[in-house]
Coordinates of C-alpha atoms in Angstrom, one line a residue:
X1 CA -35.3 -50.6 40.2
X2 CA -33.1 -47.3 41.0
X3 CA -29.6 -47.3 41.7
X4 CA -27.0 -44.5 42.2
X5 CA -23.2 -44.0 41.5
X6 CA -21.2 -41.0 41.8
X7 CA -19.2 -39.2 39.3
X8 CA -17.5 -35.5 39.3
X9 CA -17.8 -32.4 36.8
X10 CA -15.1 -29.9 36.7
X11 CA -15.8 -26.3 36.5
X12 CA -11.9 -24.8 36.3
X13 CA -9.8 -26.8 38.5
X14 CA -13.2 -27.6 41.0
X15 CA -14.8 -30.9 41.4
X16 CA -18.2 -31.2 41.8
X17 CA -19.8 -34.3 42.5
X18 CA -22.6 -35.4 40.0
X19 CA -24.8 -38.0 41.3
X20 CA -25.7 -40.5 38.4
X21 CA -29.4 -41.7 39.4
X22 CA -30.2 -44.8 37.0
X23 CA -34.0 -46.1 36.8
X24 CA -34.5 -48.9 34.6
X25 CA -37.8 -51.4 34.1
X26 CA -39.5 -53.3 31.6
X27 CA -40.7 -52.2 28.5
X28 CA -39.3 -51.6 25.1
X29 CA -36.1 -50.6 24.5
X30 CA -35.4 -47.0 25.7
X31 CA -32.6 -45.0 27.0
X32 CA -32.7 -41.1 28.1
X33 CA -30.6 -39.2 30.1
X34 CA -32.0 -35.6 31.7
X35 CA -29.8 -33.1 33.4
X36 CA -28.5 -30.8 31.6
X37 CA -26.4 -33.2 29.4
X38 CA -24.4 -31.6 26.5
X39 CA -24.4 -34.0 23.3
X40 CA -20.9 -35.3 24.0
X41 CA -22.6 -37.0 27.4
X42 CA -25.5 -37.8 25.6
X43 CA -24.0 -40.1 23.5
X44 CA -22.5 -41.8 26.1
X45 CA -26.1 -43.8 25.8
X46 CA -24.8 -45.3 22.6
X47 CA -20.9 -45.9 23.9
X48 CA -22.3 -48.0 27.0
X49 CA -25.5 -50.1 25.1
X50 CA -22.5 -51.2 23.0
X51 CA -19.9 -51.8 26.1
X52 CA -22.5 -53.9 28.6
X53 CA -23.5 -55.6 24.9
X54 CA -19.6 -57.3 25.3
X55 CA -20.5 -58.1 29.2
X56 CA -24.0 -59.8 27.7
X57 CA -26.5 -57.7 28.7
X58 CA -28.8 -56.5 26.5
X59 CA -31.2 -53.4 26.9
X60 CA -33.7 -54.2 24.4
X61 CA -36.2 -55.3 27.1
X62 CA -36.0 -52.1 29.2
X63 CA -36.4 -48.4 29.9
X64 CA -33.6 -46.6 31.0
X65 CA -33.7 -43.4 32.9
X66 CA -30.1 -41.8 33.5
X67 CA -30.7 -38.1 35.7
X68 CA -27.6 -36.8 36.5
X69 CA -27.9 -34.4 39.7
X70 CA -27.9 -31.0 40.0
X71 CA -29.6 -30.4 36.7
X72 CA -28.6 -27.1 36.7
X73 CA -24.7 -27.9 36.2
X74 CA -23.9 -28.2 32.6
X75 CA -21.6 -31.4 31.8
X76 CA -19.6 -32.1 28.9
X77 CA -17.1 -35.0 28.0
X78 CA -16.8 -38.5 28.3
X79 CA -16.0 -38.8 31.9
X80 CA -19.4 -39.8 33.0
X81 CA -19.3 -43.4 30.7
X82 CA -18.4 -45.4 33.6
X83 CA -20.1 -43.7 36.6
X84 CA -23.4 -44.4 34.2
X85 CA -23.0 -48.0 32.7
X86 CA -22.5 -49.1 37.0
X87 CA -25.1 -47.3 37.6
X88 CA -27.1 -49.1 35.0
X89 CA -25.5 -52.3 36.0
X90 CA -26.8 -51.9 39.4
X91 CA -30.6 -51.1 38.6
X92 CA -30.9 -54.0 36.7
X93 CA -29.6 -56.5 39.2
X94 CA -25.9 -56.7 38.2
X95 CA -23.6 -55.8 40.6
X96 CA -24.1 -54.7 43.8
X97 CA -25.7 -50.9 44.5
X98 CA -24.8 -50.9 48.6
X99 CA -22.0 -48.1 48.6
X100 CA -21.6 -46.5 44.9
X101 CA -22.1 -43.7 45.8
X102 CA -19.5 -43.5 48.1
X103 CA -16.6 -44.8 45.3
X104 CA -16.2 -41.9 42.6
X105 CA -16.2 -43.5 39.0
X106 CA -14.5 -41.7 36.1
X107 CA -13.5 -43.3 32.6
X108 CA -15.1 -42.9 29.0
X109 CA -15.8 -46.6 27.6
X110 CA -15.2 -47.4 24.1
X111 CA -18.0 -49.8 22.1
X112 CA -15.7 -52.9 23.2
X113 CA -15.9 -52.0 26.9
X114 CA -12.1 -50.7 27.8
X115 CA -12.3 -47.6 30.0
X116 CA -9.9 -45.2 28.4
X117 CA -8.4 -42.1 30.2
X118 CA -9.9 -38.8 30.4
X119 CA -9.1 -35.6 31.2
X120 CA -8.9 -34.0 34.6
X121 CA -8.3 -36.4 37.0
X122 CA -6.0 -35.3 38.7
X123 CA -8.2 -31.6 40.4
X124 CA -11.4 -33.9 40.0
X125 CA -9.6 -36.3 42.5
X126 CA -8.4 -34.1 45.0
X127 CA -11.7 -32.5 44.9
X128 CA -13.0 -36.1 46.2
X129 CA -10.8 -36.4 48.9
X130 CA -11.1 -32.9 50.6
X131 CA -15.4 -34.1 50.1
X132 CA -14.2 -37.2 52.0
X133 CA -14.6 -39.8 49.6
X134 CA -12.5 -42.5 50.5
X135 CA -12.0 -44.6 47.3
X136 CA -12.0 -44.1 43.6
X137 CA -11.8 -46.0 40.1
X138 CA -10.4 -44.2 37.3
X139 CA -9.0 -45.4 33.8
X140 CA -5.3 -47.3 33.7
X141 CA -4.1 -44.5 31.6
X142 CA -4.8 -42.0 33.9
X143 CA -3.2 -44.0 36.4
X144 CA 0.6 -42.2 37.0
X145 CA -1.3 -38.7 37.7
X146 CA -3.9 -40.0 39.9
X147 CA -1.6 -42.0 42.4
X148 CA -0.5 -38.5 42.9
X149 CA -3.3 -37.2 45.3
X150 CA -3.2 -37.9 48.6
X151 CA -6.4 -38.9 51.0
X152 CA -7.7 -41.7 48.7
X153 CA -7.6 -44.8 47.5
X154 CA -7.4 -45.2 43.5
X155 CA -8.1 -48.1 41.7
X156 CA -7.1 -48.5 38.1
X157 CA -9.0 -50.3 35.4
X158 CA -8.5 -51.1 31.9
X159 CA -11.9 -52.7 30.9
X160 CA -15.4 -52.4 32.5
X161 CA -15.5 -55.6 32.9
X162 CA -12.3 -55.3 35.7
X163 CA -14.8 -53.3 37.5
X164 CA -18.3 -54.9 37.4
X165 CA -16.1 -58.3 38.8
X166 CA -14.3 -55.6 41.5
X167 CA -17.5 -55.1 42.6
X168 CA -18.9 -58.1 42.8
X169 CA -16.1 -59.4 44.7
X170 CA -14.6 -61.9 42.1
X171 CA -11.2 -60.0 41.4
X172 CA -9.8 -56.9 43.2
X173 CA -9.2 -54.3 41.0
X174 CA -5.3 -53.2 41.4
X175 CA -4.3 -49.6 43.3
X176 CA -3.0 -47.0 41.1
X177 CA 1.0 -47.2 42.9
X178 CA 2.6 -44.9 45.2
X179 CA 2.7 -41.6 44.7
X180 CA 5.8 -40.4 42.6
X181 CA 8.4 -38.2 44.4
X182 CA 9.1 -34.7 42.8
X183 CA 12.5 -34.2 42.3
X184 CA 14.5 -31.8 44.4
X185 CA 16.3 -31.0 41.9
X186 CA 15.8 -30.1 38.1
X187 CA 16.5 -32.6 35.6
X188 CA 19.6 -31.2 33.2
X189 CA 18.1 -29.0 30.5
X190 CA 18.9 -28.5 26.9
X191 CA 20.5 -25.3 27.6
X192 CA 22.1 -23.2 30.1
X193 CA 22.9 -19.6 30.9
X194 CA 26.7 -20.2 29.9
X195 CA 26.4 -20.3 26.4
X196 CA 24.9 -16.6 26.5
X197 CA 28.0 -14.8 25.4
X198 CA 28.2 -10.9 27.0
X199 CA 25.0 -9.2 28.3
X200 CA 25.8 -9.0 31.4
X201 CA 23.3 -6.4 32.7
X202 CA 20.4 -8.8 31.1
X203 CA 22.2 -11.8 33.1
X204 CA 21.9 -10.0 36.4
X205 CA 18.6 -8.9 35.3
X206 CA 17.4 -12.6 34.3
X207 CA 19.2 -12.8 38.1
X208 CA 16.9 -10.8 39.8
X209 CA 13.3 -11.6 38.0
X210 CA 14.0 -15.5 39.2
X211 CA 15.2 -14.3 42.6
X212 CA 11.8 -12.5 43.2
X213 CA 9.6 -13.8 40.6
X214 CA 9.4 -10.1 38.7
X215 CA 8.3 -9.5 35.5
X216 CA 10.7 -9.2 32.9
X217 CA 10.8 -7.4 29.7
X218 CA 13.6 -7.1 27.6
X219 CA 14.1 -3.8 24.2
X220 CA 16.8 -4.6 22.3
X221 CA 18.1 -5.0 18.4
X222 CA 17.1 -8.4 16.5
X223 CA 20.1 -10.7 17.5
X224 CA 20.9 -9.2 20.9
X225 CA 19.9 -12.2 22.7
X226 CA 16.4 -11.8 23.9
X227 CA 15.2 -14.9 23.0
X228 CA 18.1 -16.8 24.2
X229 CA 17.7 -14.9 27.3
X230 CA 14.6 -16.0 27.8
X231 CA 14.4 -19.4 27.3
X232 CA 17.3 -19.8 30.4
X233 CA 15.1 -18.2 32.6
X234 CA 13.4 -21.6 33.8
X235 CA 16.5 -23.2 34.4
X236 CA 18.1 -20.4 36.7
X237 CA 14.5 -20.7 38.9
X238 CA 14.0 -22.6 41.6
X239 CA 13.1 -26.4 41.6
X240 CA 9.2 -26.7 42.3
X241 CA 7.6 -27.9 45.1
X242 CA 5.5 -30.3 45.3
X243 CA 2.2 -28.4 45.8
X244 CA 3.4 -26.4 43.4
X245 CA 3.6 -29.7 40.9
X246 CA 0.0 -30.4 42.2
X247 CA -1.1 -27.2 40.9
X248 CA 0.5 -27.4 37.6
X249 CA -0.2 -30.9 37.1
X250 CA -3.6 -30.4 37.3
X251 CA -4.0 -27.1 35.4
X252 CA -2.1 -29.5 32.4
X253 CA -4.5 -32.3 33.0
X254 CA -7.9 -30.2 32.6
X255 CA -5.9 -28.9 29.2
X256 CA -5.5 -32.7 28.1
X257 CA -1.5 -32.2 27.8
X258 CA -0.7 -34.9 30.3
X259 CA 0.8 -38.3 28.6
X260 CA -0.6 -41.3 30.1
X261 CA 2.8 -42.2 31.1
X262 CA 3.6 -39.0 33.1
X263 CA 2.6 -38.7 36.7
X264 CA 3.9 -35.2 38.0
X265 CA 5.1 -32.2 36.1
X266 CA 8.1 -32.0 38.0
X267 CA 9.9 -29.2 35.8
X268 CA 8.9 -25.6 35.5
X269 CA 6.4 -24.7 32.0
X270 CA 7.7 -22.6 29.5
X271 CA 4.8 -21.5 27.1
X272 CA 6.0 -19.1 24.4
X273 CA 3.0 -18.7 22.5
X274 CA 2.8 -16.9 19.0
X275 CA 2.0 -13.3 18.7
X276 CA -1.5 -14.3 16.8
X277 CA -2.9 -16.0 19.6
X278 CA -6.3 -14.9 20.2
X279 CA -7.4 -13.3 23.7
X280 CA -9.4 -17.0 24.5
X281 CA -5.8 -18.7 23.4
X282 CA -4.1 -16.2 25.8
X283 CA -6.3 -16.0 28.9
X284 CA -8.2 -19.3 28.6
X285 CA -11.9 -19.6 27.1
X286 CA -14.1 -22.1 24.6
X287 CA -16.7 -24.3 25.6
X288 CA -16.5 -26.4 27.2
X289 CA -13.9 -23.4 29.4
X290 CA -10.2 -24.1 29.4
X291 CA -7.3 -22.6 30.4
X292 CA -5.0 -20.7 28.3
X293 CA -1.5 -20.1 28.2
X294 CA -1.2 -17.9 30.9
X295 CA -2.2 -20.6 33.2
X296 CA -0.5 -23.4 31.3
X297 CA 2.5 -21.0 32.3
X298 CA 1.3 -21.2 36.1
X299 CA 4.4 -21.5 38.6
X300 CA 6.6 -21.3 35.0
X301 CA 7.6 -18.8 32.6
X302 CA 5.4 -17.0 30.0
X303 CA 7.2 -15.7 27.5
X304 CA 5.9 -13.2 24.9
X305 CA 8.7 -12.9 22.0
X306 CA 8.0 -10.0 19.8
X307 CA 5.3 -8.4 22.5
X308 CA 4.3 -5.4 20.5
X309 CA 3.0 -7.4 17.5
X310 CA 0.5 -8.6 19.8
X311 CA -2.7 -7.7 19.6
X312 CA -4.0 -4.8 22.0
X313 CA -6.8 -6.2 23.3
X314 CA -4.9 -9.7 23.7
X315 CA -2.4 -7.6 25.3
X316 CA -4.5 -6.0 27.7
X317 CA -6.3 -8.9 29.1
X318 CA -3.1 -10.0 31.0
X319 CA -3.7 -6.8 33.5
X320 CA -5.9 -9.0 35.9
X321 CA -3.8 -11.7 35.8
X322 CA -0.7 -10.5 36.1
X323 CA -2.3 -8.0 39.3
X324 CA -4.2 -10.8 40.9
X325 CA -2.3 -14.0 39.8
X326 CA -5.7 -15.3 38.7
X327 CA -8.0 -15.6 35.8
X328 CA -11.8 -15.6 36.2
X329 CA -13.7 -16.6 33.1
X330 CA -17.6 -15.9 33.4
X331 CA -20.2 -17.5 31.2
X332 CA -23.6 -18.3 31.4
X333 CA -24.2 -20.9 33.6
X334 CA -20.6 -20.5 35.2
X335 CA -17.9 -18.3 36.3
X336 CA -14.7 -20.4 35.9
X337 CA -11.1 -19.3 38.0
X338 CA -8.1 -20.8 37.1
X339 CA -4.6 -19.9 38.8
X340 CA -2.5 -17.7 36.7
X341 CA 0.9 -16.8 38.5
X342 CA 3.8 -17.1 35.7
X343 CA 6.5 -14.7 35.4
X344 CA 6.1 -12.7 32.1
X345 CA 9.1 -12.2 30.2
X346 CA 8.3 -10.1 27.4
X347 CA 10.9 -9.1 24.4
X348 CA 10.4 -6.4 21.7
X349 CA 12.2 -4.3 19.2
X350 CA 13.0 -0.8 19.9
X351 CA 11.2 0.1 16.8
X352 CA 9.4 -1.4 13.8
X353 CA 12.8 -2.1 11.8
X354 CA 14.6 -2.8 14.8
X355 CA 17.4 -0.4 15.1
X356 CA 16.8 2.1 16.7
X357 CA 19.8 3.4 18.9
X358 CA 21.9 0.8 16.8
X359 CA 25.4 1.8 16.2
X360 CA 25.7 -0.9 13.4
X361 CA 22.9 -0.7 11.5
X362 CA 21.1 2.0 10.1
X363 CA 17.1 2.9 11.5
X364 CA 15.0 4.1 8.7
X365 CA 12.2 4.8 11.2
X366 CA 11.7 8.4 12.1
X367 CA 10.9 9.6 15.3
X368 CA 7.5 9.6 15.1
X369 CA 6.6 6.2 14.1
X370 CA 9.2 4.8 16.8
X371 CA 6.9 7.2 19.2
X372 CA 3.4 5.1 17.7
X373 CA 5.1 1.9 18.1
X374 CA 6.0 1.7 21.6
X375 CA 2.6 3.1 22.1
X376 CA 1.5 -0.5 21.5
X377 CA 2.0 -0.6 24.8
X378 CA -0.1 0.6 27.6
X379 CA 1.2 2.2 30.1
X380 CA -0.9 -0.1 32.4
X381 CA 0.4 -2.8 31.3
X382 CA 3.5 -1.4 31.6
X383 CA 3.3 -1.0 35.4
X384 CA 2.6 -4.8 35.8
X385 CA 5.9 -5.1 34.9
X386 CA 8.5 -4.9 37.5
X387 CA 11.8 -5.3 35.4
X388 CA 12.3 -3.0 31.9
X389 CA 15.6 -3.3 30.3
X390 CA 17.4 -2.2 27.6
X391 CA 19.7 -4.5 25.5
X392 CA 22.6 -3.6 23.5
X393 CA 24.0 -5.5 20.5
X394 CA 26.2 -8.3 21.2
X395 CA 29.8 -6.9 21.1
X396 CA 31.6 -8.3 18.5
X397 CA 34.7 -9.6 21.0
X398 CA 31.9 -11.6 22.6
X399 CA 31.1 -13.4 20.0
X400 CA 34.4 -14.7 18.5
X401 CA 36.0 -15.2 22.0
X402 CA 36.7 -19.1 22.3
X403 CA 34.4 -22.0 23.3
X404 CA 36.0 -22.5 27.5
X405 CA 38.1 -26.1 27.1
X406 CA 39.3 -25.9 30.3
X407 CA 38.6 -28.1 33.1
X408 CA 35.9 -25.8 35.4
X409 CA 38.6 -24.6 37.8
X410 CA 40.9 -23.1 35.8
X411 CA 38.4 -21.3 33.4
X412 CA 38.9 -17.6 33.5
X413 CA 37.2 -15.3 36.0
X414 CA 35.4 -13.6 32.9
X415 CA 34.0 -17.0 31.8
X416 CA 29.9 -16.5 32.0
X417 CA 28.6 -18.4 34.4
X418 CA 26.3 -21.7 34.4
X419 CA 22.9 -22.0 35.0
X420 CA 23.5 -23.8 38.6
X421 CA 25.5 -21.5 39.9
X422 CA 22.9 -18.7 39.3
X423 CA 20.5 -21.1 40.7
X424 CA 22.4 -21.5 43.4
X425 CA 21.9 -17.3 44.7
X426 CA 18.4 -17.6 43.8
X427 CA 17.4 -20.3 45.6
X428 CA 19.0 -18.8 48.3
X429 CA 17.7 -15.4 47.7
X430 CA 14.0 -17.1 48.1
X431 CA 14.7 -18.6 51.1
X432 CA 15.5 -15.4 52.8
X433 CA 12.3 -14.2 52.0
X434 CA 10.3 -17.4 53.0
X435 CA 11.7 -16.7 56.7
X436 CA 11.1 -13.2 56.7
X437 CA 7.4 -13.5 55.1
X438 CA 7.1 -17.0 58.4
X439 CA 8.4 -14.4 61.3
X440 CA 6.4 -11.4 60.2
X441 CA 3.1 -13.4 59.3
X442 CA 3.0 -12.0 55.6
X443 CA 1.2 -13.9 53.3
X444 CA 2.9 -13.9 50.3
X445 CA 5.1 -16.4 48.3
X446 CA 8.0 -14.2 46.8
X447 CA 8.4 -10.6 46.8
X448 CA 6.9 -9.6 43.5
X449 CA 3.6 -10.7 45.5
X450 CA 4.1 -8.2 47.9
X451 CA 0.9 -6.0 48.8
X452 CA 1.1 -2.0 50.1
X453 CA 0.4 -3.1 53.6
X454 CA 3.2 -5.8 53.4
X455 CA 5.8 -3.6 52.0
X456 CA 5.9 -0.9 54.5
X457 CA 6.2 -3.7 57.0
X458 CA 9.1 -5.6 55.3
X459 CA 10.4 -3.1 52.1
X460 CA 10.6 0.5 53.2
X461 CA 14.6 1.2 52.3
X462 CA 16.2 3.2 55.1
X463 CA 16.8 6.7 55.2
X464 CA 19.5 7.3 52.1
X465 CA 17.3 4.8 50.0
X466 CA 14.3 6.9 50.8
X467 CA 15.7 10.1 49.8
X468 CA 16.6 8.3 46.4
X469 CA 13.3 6.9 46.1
X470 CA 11.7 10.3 47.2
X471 CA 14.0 12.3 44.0
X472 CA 12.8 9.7 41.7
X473 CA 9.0 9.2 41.9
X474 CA 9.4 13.5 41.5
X475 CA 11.7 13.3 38.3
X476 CA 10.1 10.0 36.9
X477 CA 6.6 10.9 37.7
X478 CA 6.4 7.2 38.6
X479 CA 2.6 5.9 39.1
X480 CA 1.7 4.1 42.8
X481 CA 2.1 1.0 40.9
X482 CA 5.3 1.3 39.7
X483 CA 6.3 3.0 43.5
X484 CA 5.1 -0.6 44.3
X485 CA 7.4 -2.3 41.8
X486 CA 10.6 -0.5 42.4
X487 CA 10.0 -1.3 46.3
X488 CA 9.3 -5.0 45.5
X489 CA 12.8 -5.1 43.5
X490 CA 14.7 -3.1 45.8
X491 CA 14.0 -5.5 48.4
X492 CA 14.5 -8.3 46.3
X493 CA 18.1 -7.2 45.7
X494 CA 18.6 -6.6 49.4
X495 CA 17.8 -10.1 49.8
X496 CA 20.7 -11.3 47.1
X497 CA 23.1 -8.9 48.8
X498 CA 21.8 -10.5 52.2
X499 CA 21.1 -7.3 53.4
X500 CA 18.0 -6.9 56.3
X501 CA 18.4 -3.4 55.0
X502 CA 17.5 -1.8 52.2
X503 CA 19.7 0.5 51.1
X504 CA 19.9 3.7 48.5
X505 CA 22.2 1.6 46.0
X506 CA 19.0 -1.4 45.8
X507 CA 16.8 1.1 45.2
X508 CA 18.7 3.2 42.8
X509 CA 19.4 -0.3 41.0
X510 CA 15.6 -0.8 40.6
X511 CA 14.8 2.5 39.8
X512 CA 17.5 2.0 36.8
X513 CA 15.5 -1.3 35.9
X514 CA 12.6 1.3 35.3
X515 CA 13.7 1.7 31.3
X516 CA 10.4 3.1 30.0
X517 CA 9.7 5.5 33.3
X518 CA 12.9 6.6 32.3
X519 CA 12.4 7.2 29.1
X520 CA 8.9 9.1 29.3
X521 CA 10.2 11.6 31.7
X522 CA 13.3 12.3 29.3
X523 CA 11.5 11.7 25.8
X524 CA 12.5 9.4 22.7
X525 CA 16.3 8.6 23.6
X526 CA 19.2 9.5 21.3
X527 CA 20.4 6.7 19.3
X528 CA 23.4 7.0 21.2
X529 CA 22.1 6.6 24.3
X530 CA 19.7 4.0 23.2
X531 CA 22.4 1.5 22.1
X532 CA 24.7 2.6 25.3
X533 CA 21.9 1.8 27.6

């Protein structure tokens, strides 16, 4: 007797249904499974003899044939446990087979039977509802991310036998809930923009990236904030939305970082990963494929402390993704995309002892070897960059001025401003360029995605701002990438001022956020200069 039940594979964040085709008959005991089965599925053989064992049905009497269709997809994991002890189920008689293969079954079974959650449930979900399958039965634990797809009904289950009486009609397997609402606004985070004392040009810079989702990297002495700097940036950007959840919820549940008792990712990522990660670590890779941190950083912030001790070739793998916001990872059998749209905020040293330019502290690097260590850095990469700053130390006033006691409305006009209230601009900032992109039928999300055509349509700064543009690109000797940039920027800070136009002082500000254009058309900078800048 044959019966069939349907599963799904992921390749990236795409479901692809597997169809699990079960023939089973007498003879003695005997259990393969064909297609293209790695040895994780292939032990699932052992996992579900034991699980229908504790339902009371033995296999020592029969063949079993498990094909899982197409052959020539590779599958890996445990998620197929389920979808193959039905199937099994059904060819010999025990439950029903009208309709299995219209209900997609996920969940690895332990030896005692209880389904237990797996990864990727979330993308392998919605790829079953825009196939048109109507229902689903996935693991309890999986149960908070699942309710959040739309276009199908999910049934939860803690034990296989839950199911096998589901489908028999005894006892109706319970729905996974409602699908949890995002929230529109973020939850309070650990730290705030506030306690950044001075810095004010990195503020408004930190300002701007979040306004247009730019690129951001930061040169400055140890101790001059970078890293605090950084690690605001997520609470000055927008909340998400809830596609935007979707997409970062699933990228988190392919990776295996979703908790059983979180649904949505509600809150921007922040990945920070160390300086030794490999390229694989960086971009995404292994086998089976999955994604790395620049796509765990997807709709967040990636930030790359201490850039130039990066590897290069680690460093130069980030060009496509940063350029086309995606990462494409071919292998054999595959070729796996996963989204990859963070903003990069990058910090380094201005050399290798770190002070350079430093009024304070004595540089013992010479000129040369400063020159060899901002080579590091490509100038490629360095066009992908919209935002390059220069940071000087933290004056000395800043730092021993008092904590602000005061109640909020009497705090001084200096007093450095709190994350919400820079949120507040942004948020606003973006929306000014969600209606312009909806009138002029752009299709981008923020300005930093802005292509050539789109920016001559929407960017091009009027006629003072283009006679400052015009005198830079000939002193810089900027590259048609970094034209790009400055015009993406300029237009951003139009949008803060709430200017239609854009004018010669937003793109003079943007050309002055081109630090290392700067620098190569005027050579190494004085140490005066360096720590004034």
């Amino acid at each position: 007797m044959q019966a069939t039940a349907l599963t799904f594979s992921l390749l990236g964040l795409d479901a692809h249904p597997i169809r699990v085709e079960v023939d089973s008959g007498r003879g003695p005991s005997f259990f393969q499974m064909v297609g293209l089965a790695e040895a994780s599925v292939r032990e699932s053989r052992v996992r579900v003899r034991a699980a229908l064992q504790q339902l009371g049905v033995e296999l020592d009497e029969y063949v079993i044939t498990v094909n899982l269709a197409p052959a020539d997809l590779k599958k890996s994991g445990g998620a197929y446990d389920l979808a193959i002890a039905i199937a099994a189920l059904a060819a010999l008689g025990k439950v029903p087979s009208d309709g299995l293969d219209r209900i997609g079954l996920l969940g690895e079974l332990s030896l005692s039977g209880a389904v237990r959650p797996v990864r990727g449930v979330l993308p392998a979900l919605r790829g079953a509802a825009e196939q048109g399958i109507l229902r689903a039965i996935v693991p309890q634990g999986n149960a908070r991310e699942a309710a959040s797809v739309a276009g199908i009904e999910v049934l939860v289950a803690e034990h296989l036998g839950q199911v096998v009486a589901h489908l028999r009609g005894q006892k109706a397997l319970p729905g996974a809930g409602a699908a949890p609402a995002v929230a529109v606004e973020p939850s309070a985070a650990a730290v705030d923009l506030a306690e950044v004392r001075g810095q004010h040009g990195a503020r408004r810079a930190l300002e701007i990236a979040a306004a247009g989702a730019h690129n951001l990297i930061m040169m400055g002495p140890p101790g001059s904030g970078k890293t605090m700097l950084s690690r605001r940036l997520p609470t000055v950007m927008p909340p998400m939305t809830y596609d935007e959840a979707l997409d970062v919820t699933a990228i988190h549940s392919v990776a295996g970082l979703l908790s059983p008792d979180r649904g949505l990712v509600a809150t921007r990522p922040f990945r920070a990963p160390h300086h030794t990660v490999s390229t694989a670590g960086l971009v995404g890779g292994g086998d089976p494929i999955r994604p790395g941190e620049v796509s765990l950083a997807h709709h967040g912030c990636l930030f790359l402390d201490e850039l130039l001790e990066f590897r290069r070739g680690v460093l130069e793998a980030l060009r496509e993704p940063l350029e086309e916001g995606t990462v494409a990872l071919c292998r054999a059998r595959a070729r796996v995309v996963f989204p990859a749209r963070p903003m990069l905020v990058a910090a380094i040293n201005p050399c290798p002892c770190g002070f350079y330019g430093d009024r304070g502290n004595r540089c013992v690097c010479s000129i040369d070897r400063v020159r060899s260590y901002r080579a590091r850095l490509s100038g490629p990469l360095l066009d992908r960059i919209d935002l390059q700053i220069a940071l000087p130390p933290v004056d000395v006033a800043h730092l021993c001025a008092p904590e602000q006691t005061v109640a909020p409305e009497a705090r001084r006009p200096e007093a450095p401003e709190s994350s919400a209230a820079v949120r507040a601009r942004v948020v606003e900032a973006r929306a000014a360029q969600r209606a312009r992109f909806e009138a002029r039928d752009v299709a981008a999300a923020h300005n930093a995605e802005l292509g050539p055509r789109d920016l001559a349509r929407v960017a091009m700064p009027d006629a003072a701002g283009a006679r400052v543009l015009a005198a830079a690109v000939e002193r810089l000797g900027l590259s048609a990438r970094a034209y790009t940039k400055v015009l993406r920027v300029a237009r951003t800070l139009a949008d803060m001022d709430r200017s239609h136009a854009v004018r010669a002082a937003h793109v003079a500000e943007a050309i002055g956020a081109r630090l290392f254009d700067r620098e190569a058309s005027a050579g190494p900078p004085p140490a005066a200069a360096a720590a004034g800048a």
